[in-house]
Coordinates of C-alpha atoms and ligand atoms in Angstrom, one line a residue:
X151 CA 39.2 -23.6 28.6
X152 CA 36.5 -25.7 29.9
X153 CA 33.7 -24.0 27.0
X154 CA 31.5 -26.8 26.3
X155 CA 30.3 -25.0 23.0
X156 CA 27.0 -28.1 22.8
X157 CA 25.8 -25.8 25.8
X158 CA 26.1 -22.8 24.0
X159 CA 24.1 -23.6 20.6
X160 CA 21.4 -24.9 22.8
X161 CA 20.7 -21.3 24.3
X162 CA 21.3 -19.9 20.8
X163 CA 19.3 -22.2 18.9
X164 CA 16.2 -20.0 21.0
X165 CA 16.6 -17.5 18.5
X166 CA 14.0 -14.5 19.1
X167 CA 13.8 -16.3 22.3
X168 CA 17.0 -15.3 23.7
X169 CA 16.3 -11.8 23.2
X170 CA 12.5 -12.5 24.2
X171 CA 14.3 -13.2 27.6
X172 CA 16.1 -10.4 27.2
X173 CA 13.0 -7.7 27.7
X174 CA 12.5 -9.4 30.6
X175 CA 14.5 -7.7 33.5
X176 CA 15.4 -10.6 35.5
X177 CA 16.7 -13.3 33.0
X178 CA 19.8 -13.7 31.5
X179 CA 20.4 -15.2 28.6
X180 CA 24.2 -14.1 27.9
X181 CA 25.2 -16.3 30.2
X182 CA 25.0 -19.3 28.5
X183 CA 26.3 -17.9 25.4
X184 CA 29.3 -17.0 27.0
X185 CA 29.7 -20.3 27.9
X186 CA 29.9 -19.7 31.8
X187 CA 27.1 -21.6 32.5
X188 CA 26.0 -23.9 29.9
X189 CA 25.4 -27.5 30.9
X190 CA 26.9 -29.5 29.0
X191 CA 25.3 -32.8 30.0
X192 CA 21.4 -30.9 29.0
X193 CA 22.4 -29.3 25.4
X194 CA 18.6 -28.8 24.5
X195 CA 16.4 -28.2 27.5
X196 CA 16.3 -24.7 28.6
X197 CA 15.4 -23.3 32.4
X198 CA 11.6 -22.8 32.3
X199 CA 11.7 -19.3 33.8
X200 CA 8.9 -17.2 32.2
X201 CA 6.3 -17.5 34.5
X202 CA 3.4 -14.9 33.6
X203 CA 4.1 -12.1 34.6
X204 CA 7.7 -11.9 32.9
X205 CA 5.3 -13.6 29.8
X206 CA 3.2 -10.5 29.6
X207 CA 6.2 -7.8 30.3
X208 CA 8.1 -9.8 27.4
X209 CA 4.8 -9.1 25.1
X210 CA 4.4 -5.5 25.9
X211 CA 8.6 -5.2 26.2
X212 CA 9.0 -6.6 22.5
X213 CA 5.9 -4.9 20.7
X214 CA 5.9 -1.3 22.2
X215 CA 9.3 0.5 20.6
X216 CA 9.1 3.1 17.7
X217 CA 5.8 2.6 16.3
X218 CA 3.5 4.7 18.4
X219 CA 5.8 7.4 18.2
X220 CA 5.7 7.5 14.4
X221 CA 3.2 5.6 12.8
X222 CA 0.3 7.6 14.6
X223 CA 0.9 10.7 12.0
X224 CA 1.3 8.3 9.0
X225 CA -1.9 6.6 9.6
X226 CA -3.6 10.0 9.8
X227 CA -2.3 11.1 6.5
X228 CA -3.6 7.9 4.8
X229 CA -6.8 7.8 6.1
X230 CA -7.8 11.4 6.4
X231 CA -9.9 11.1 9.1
X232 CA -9.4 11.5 13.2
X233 CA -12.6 8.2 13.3
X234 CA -11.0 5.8 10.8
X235 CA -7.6 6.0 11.9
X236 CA -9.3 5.4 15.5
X237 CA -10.7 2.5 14.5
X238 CA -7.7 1.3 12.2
X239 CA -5.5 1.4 15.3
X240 CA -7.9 -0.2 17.3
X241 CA -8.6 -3.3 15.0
X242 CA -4.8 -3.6 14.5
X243 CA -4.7 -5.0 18.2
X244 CA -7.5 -6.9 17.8
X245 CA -6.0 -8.8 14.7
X246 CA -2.7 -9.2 16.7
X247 CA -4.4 -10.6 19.4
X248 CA -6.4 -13.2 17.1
X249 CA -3.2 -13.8 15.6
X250 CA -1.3 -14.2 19.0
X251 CA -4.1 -16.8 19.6
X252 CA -3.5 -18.6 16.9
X253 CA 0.3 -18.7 17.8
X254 CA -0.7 -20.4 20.9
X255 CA -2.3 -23.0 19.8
X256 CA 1.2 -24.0 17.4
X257 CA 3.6 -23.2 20.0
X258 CA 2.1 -25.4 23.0
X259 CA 1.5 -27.9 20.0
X260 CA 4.9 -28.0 18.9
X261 CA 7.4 -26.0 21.2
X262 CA 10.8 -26.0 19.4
X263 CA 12.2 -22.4 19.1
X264 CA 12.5 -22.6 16.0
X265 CA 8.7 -21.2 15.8
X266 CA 7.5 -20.2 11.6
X267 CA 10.6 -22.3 10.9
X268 CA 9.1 -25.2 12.8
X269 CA 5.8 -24.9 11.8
X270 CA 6.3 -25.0 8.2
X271 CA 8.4 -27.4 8.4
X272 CA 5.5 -29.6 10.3
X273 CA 2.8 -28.5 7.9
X274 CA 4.4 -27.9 4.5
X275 CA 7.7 -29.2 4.6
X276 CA 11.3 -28.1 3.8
X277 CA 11.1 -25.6 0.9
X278 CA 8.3 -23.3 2.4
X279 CA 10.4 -23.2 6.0
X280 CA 13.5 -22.7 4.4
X281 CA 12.1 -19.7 2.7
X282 CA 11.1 -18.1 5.7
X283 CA 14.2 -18.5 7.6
X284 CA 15.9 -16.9 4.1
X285 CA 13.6 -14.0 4.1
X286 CA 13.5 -13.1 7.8
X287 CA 17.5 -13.1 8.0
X288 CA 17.4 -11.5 5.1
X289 CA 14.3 -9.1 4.9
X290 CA 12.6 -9.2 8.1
X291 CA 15.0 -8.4 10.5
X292 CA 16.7 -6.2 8.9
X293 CA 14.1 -4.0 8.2
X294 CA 13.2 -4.3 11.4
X295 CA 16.4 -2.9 12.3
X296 CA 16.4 0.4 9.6
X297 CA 13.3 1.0 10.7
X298 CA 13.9 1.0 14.1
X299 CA 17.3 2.8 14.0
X300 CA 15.5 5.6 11.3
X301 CA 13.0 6.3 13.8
X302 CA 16.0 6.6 16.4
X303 CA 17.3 9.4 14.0
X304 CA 14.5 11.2 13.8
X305 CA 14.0 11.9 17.1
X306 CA 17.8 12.4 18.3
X307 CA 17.7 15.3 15.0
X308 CA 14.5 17.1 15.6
X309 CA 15.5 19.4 19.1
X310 CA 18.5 20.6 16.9
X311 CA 16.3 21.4 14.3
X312 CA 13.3 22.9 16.0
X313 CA 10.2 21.4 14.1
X314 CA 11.4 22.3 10.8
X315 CA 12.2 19.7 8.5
X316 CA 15.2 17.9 9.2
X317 CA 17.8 17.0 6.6
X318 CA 17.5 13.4 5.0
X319 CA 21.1 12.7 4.6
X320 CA 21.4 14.1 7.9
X321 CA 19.4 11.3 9.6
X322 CA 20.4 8.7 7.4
X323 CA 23.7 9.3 8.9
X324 CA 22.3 9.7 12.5
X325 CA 20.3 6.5 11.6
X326 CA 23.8 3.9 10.3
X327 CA 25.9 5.7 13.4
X328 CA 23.2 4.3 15.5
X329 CA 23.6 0.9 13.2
X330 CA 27.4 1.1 14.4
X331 CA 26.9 1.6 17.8
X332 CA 24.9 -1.2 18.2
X333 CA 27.0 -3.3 16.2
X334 CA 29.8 -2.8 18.6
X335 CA 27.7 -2.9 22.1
X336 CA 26.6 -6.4 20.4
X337 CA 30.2 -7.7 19.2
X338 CA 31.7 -6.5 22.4
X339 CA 30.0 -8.4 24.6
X340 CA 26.7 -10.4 25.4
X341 CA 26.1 -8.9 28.6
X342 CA 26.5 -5.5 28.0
X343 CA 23.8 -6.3 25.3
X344 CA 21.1 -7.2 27.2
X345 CA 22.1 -4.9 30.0
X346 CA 21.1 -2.1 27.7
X347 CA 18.5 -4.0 27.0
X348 CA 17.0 -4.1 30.5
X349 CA 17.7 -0.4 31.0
X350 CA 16.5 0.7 28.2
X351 CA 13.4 -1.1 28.1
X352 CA 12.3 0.8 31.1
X353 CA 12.5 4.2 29.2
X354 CA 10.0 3.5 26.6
X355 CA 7.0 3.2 29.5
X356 CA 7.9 6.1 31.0
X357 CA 7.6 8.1 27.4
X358 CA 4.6 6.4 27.3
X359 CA 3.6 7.4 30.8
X360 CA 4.5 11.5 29.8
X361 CA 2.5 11.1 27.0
X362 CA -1.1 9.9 28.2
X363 CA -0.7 11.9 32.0
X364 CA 0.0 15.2 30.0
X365 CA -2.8 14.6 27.5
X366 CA -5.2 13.6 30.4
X367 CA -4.0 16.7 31.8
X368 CA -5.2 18.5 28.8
X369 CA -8.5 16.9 28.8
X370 CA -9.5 17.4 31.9
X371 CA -8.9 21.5 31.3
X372 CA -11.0 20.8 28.5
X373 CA -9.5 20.5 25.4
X374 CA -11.4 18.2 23.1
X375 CA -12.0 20.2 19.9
X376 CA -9.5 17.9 17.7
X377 CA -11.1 15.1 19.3
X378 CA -14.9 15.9 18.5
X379 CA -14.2 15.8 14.8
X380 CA -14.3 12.4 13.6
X381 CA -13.8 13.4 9.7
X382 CA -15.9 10.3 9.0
X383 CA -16.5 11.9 5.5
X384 CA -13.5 13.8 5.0
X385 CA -11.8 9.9 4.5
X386 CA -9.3 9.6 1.5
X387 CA -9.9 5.6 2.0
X388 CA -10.0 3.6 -0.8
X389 CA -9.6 -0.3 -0.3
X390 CA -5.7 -0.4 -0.7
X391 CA -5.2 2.5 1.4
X392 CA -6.4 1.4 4.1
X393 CA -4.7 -1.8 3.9
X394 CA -1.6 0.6 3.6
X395 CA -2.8 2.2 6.6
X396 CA -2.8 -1.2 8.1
X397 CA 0.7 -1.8 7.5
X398 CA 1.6 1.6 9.3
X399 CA -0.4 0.6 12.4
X400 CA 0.5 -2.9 12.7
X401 CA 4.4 -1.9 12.3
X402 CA 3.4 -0.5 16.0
X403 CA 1.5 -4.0 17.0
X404 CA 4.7 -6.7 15.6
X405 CA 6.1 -8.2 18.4
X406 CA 2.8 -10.0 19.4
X407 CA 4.3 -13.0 18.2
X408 CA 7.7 -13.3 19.8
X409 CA 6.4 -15.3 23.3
X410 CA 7.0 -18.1 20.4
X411 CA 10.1 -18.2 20.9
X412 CA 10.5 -18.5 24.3
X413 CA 7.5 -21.5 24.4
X414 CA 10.4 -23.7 25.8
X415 CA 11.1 -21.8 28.5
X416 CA 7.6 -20.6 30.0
X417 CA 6.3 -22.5 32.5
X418 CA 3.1 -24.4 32.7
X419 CA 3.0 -23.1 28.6
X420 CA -1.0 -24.2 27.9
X421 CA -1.8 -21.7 30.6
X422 CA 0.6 -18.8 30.6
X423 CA 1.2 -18.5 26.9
X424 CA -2.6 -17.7 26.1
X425 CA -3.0 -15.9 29.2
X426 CA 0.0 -13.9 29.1
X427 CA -1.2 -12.9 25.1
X428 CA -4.9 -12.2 26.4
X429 CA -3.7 -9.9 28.8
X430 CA -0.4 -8.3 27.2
X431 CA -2.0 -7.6 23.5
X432 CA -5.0 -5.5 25.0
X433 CA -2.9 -3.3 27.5
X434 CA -0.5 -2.4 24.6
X435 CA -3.9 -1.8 22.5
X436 CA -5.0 0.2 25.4
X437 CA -1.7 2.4 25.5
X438 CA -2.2 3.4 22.0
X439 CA -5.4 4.3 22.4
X440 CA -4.4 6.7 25.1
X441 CA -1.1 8.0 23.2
X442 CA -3.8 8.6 20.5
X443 CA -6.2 10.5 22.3
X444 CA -3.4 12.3 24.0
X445 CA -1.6 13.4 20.7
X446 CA -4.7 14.8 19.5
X447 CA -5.6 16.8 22.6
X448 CA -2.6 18.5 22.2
X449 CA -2.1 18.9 18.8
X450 CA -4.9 19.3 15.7
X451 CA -4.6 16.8 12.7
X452 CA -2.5 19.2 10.0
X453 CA 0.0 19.6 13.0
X454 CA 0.2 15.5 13.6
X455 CA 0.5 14.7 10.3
X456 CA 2.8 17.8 9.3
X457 CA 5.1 16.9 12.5
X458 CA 8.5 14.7 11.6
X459 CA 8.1 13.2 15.1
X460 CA 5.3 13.7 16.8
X461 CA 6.2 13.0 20.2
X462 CA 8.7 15.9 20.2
X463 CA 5.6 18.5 18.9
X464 CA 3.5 17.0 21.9
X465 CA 6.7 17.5 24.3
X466 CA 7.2 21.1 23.1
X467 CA 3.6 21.7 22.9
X468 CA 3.3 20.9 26.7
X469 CA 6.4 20.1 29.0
X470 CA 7.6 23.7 28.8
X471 CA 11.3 23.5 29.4
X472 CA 11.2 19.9 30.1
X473 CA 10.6 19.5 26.4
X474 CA 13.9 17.9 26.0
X475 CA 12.4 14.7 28.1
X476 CA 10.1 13.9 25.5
X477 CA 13.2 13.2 22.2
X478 CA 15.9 11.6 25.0
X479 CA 12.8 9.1 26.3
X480 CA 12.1 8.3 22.5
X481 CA 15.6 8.0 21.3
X482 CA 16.4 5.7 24.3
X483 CA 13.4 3.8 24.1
X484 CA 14.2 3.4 20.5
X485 CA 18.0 2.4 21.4
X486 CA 16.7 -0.4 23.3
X487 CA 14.2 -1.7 20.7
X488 CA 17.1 -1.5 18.0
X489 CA 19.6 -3.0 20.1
X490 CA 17.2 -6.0 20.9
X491 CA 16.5 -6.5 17.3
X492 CA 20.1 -7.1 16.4
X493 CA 20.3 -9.2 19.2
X494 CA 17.7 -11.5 17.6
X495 CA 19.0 -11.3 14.6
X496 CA 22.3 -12.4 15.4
X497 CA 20.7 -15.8 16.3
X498 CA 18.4 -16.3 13.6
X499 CA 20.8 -15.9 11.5
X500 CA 23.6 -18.3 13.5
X501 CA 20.6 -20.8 13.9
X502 CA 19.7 -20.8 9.6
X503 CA 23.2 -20.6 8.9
X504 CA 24.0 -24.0 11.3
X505 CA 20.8 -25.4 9.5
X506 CA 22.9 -24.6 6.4
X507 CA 20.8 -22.1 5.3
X508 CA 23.2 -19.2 4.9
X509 CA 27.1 -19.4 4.7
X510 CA 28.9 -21.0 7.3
X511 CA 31.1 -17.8 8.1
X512 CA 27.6 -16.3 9.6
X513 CA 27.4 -19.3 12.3
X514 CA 31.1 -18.6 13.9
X515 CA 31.6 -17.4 16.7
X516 CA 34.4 -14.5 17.7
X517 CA 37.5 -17.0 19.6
X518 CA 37.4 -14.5 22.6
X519 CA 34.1 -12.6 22.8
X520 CA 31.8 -15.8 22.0
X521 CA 29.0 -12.8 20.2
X522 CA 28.0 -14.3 16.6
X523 CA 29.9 -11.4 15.3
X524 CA 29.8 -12.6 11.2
X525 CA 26.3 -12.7 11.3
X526 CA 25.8 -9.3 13.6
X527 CA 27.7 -7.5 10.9
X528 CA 26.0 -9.1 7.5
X529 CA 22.6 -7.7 9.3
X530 CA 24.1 -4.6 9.7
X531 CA 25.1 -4.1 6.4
X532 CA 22.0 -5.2 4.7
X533 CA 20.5 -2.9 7.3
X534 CA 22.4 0.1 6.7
X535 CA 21.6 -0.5 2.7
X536 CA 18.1 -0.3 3.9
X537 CA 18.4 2.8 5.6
X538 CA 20.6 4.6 2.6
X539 CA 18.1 3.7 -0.2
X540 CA 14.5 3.4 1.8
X541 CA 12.5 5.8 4.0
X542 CA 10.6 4.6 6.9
X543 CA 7.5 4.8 5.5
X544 CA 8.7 2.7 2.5
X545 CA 10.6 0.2 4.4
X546 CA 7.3 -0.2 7.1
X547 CA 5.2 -1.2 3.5
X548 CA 8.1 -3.5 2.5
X549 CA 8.6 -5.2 6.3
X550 CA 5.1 -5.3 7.0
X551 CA 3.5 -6.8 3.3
X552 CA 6.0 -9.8 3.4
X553 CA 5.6 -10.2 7.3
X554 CA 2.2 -11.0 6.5
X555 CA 2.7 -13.2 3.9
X556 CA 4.0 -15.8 6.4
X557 CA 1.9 -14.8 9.3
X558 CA -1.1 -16.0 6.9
X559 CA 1.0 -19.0 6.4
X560 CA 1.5 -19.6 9.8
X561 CA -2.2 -19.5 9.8
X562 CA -2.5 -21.6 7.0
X563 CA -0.4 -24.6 8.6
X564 CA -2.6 -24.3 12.0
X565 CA -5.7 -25.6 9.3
X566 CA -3.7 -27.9 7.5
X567 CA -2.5 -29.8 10.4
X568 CA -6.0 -29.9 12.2
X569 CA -6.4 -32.3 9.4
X570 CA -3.8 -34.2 8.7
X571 CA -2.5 -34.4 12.6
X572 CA -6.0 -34.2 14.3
X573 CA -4.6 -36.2 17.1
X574 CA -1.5 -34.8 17.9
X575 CA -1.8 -32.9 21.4
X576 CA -2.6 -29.5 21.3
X577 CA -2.5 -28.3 25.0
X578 CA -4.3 -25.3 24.3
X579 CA -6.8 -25.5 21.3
X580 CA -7.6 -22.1 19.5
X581 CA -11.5 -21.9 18.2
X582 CA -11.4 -23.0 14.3
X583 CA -12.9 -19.3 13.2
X584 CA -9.6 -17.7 14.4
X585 CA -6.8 -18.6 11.9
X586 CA -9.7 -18.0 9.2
X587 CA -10.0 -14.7 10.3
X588 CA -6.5 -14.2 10.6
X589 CA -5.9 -15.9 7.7
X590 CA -8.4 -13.6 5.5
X591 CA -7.6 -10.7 6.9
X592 CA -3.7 -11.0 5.5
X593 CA -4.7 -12.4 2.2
X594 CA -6.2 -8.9 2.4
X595 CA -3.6 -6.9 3.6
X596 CA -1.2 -8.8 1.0
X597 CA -3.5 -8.1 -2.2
X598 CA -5.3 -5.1 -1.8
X599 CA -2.1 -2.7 -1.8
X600 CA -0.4 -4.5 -5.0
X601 CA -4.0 -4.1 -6.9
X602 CA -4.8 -0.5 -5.8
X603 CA -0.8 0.8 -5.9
X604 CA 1.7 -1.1 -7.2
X605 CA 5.1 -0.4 -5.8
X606 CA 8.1 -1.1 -6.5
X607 CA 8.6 -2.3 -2.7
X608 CA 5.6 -5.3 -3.2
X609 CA 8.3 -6.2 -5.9
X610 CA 11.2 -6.5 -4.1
X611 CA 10.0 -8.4 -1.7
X612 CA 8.5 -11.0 -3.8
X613 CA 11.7 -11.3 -5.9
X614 CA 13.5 -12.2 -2.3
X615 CA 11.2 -15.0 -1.8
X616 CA 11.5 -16.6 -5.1
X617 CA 15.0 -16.1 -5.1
X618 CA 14.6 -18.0 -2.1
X619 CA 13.6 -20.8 -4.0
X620 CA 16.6 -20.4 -6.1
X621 CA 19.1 -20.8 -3.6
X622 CA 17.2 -23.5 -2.2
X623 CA 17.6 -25.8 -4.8
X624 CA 21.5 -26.2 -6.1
X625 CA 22.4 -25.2 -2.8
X626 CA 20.4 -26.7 0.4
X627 CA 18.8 -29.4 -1.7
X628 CA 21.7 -30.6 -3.4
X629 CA 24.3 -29.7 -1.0
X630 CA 26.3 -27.6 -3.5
X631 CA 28.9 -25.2 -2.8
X632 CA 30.6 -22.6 -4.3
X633 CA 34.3 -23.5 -5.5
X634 CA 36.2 -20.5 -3.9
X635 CA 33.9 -20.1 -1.2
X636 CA 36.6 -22.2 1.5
X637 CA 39.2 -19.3 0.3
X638 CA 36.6 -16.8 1.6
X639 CA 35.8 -18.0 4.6
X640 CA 39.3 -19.3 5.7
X641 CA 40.0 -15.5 5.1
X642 CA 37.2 -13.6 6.8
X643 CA 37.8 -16.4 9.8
X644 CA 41.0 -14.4 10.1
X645 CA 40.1 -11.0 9.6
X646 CA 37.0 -11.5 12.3
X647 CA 39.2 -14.0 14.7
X648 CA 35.8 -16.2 14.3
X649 CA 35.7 -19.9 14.4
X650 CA 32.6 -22.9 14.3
X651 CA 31.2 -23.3 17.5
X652 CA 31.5 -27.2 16.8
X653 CA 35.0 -26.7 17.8
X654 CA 35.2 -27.9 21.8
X655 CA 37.8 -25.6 23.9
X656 CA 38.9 -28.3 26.0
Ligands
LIG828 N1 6.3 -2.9 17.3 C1 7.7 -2.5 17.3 C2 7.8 -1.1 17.1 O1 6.9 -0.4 17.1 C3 8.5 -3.3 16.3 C4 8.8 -4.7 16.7 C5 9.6 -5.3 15.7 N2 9.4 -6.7 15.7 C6 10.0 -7.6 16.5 N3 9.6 -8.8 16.3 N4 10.9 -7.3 17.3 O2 8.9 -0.6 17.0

């Protein structure tokens, strides 16, 4: 008794937020959701508890997680050369950070948690923010999730196999058992979730840490050969490929949005949200510069881009017989990063579906365990699709072309509302140039792949956002439902002992 559920939704409604908290050691969002100690007398306002330093840990937490141990190779191979893919990786932070600026200036401006979903709504209206929260329940975060969970795979195979080639259907197994594992961690319980989380989060800096001390190590004995050899003319660059290459850096960078949705809770928000950005974005830029340089004092560029996970190569290149550190700190790390996603995505999808966005059945809650477990488990099994049919280098082109899409429209709604809200108060103001940067730069990265390669993957994603549009209408706009859809969820409500969190267990 005495669950006061209005308390609860509050601390859900913070979406990426509550997992944003998550990365961040001390805080602990489960609480609430477990109803222990909501308030229910303050349903909206949540403790203002990120201060800056938990502001930057949450930035690097969120964006360092299985990119820089397997995008580094892919970007090679698509570029061809040890100088552009230098400079690729480097202007991949600098866009995030322009980007991350640009964020600021909407979330001091308008702080609901709610974040893309909020701005749209504010700059466009209802259809254009209804069809992000469709595709990111849908496409984003899933993806996010097979991505995250392939890489996982990856590196727990490889010491079995000893740098040959691994088996696909072998980690596509690894890769849904780790989908499962997470599912249950997540359904059992909201505190064990983001006690993994905090663990976990801790091992991906210290694979980071292996990394640049033992390729420092290596450059101070002198070994620089793969390094002096730029390739500047060796490229294979055309225009769309390096808009592909893009994609498979800024997979590493994504994240350097998610203090977003936390804007409610940091405190003093027009100081520590662009200071937190200006300081996180360039130390995770920095790290990768390092891993880079490290990777390629080690190894040469055929071995990078011929390696299935790099990091293990570098580990049995140089740890000796502490090779085995190098997969467990990646497959951990990883762990963590997948586990966090699904977190998220458990409450972007409660807070769409409560919008009525989705089904119903995705907003319940489990009548003992108080985890969003309909909505855990639809992600996983669009997830696990994801990992049967894609690859990661396919689902990294599919996540990241329709990620940009709507960071260029976030971009797009910080210009239109400069003019048609000029006076509402923008706590911290972001210099015009910015979002047109940002703004041109996506319209880039959207275009150039589609007209230089089409793929099938450009398709897909377009076909989810349009058929977006078709939900939207008969079914948001009008209200409609489908006839036998009560039937359905009166029956899954007893097969997943879930009920609406409207209900008050008084
Ligand atoms: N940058 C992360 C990685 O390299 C992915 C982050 C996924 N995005 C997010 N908003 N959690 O694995």
């Amino acid at each position: 008794g005495g669950l006061v559920w209005r308390g609860c939704s509050a601390s859900c409604d913070a979406e990426d937020g509550t997992a944003g908290t998550l990365t961040d050691g001390n805080a602990n969002p489960g609480d609430k959701l477990e109803g222990t100690d909501a308030a229910p007398d303050d349903p909206v306002h949540l403790k203002r508890r990120v201060g800056l330093f938990s502001g930057v840990a949450l930035i690097v937490g969120t964006m360092i997680g299985s990119g820089i141990f397997v995008s580094p190779s892919g970007l090679l191979e698509r570029t061809g050369s040890v100088g552009i893919s230098f400079i690729i990786w480097m202007s991949c932070g600098l866009l995030s950070l322009l980007g991350a600026l640009a964020y600021a200036e909407l979330g001091t401006m308008n702080t609901s948690s709610g974040a893309e979903y909020a701005y749209f709504m504010d700059a466009f209206g209802g259809p254009p923010a209804f069809l992000f929260s469709w595709v990111s329940t849908l496409v984003l975060k899933p993806s996010q999730m097979a991505i995250i969970c392939l890489s996982f795979a990856k590196y727990a195979v490889e010491p079995f196999v000893s740098e040959c080639e691994p088996p696909e259907g072998l980690v596509k197994l690894v890769a849904v058992i780790c989908i499962v594992m997470i599912l249950a961690v997540n359904c059992y319980s909201v505190n064990l979730a983001t006690n993994v989380q905090n663990i976990f989060t801790a091992a991906k800096l210290v694979a980071i840490a292996i990394i640049v001390c033992g390729g420092a190590y290596k450059l101070i004995l002198g070994n620089t050969r793969h390094l002096q050899e730029p390739n500047f003319a060796s490229s294979t660059a055309t225009l769309g490929n390096i808009a592909t290459a893009f994609y498979t850096g800024l997979w590493a960078y994504d994240g350097w949005n998610n203090l977003n949705y936390v804007t409610e809770e940091i405190k003093n928000p027009s100081k520590n949200l662009p200071m937190s950005i200006i300081i996180g974005i360039p130390l995770v830029t920095l790290c990768y510069a390092l891993v880079n340089v490290s990777y390629l004092a080690v190894m040469s560029v055929s071995e990078m881009t011929d390696s299935e996970a790099v990091a293990v190569t570098f580990g049995n290149r140089l740890l000796g017989p502490m090779a085995w550190l190098m997969p467990l700190a990646v497959t951990i790390s990883t762990f963590g990063s997948a586990n966090g996603t699904l977190f998220v995505a458990g409450r972007l999808c409660f807070a769409a579906s409560r919008e009525g966005h989705l089904l119903d059945i995705l907003s319940y809650v489990h009548v003992r365990r108080f985890t969003p477990a309909p909505g855990l488990i639809f992600h996983s099994l669009i997830a696990t699709a994801m990992v049967l049919y894609g690859t990661i280098g396919s689902l990294i082109d599919f996540f990241s072309f329709t990620a940009w899409i709507f960071y260029g429209g976030a971009m797009l709604a910080l210009i239109v509302m400069r003019r048609t809200k000029p006076h509402a108060p923008r706590p911290y103001k972001v210099p015009i140039i910015i979002p047109y940067i940002v703004l041109l730069v996506s319209a880039y990265l959207v275009v150039a792949p589609i007209i230089d390669l089409p793929q099938w993957e450009y398709l897909y994603a377009a076909a989810f956002i349009l058929g977006g549009l078709v939900v939207y209408v008969p079914f948001v706009k009008w209200g409609y439902s489908l006839p036998f859809m009560d039937k359905i969820t009166v029956l899954l409500q007893m097969v997943l002992e879930v009920v609406p969190t409207s209900t008050t267990f008084e």
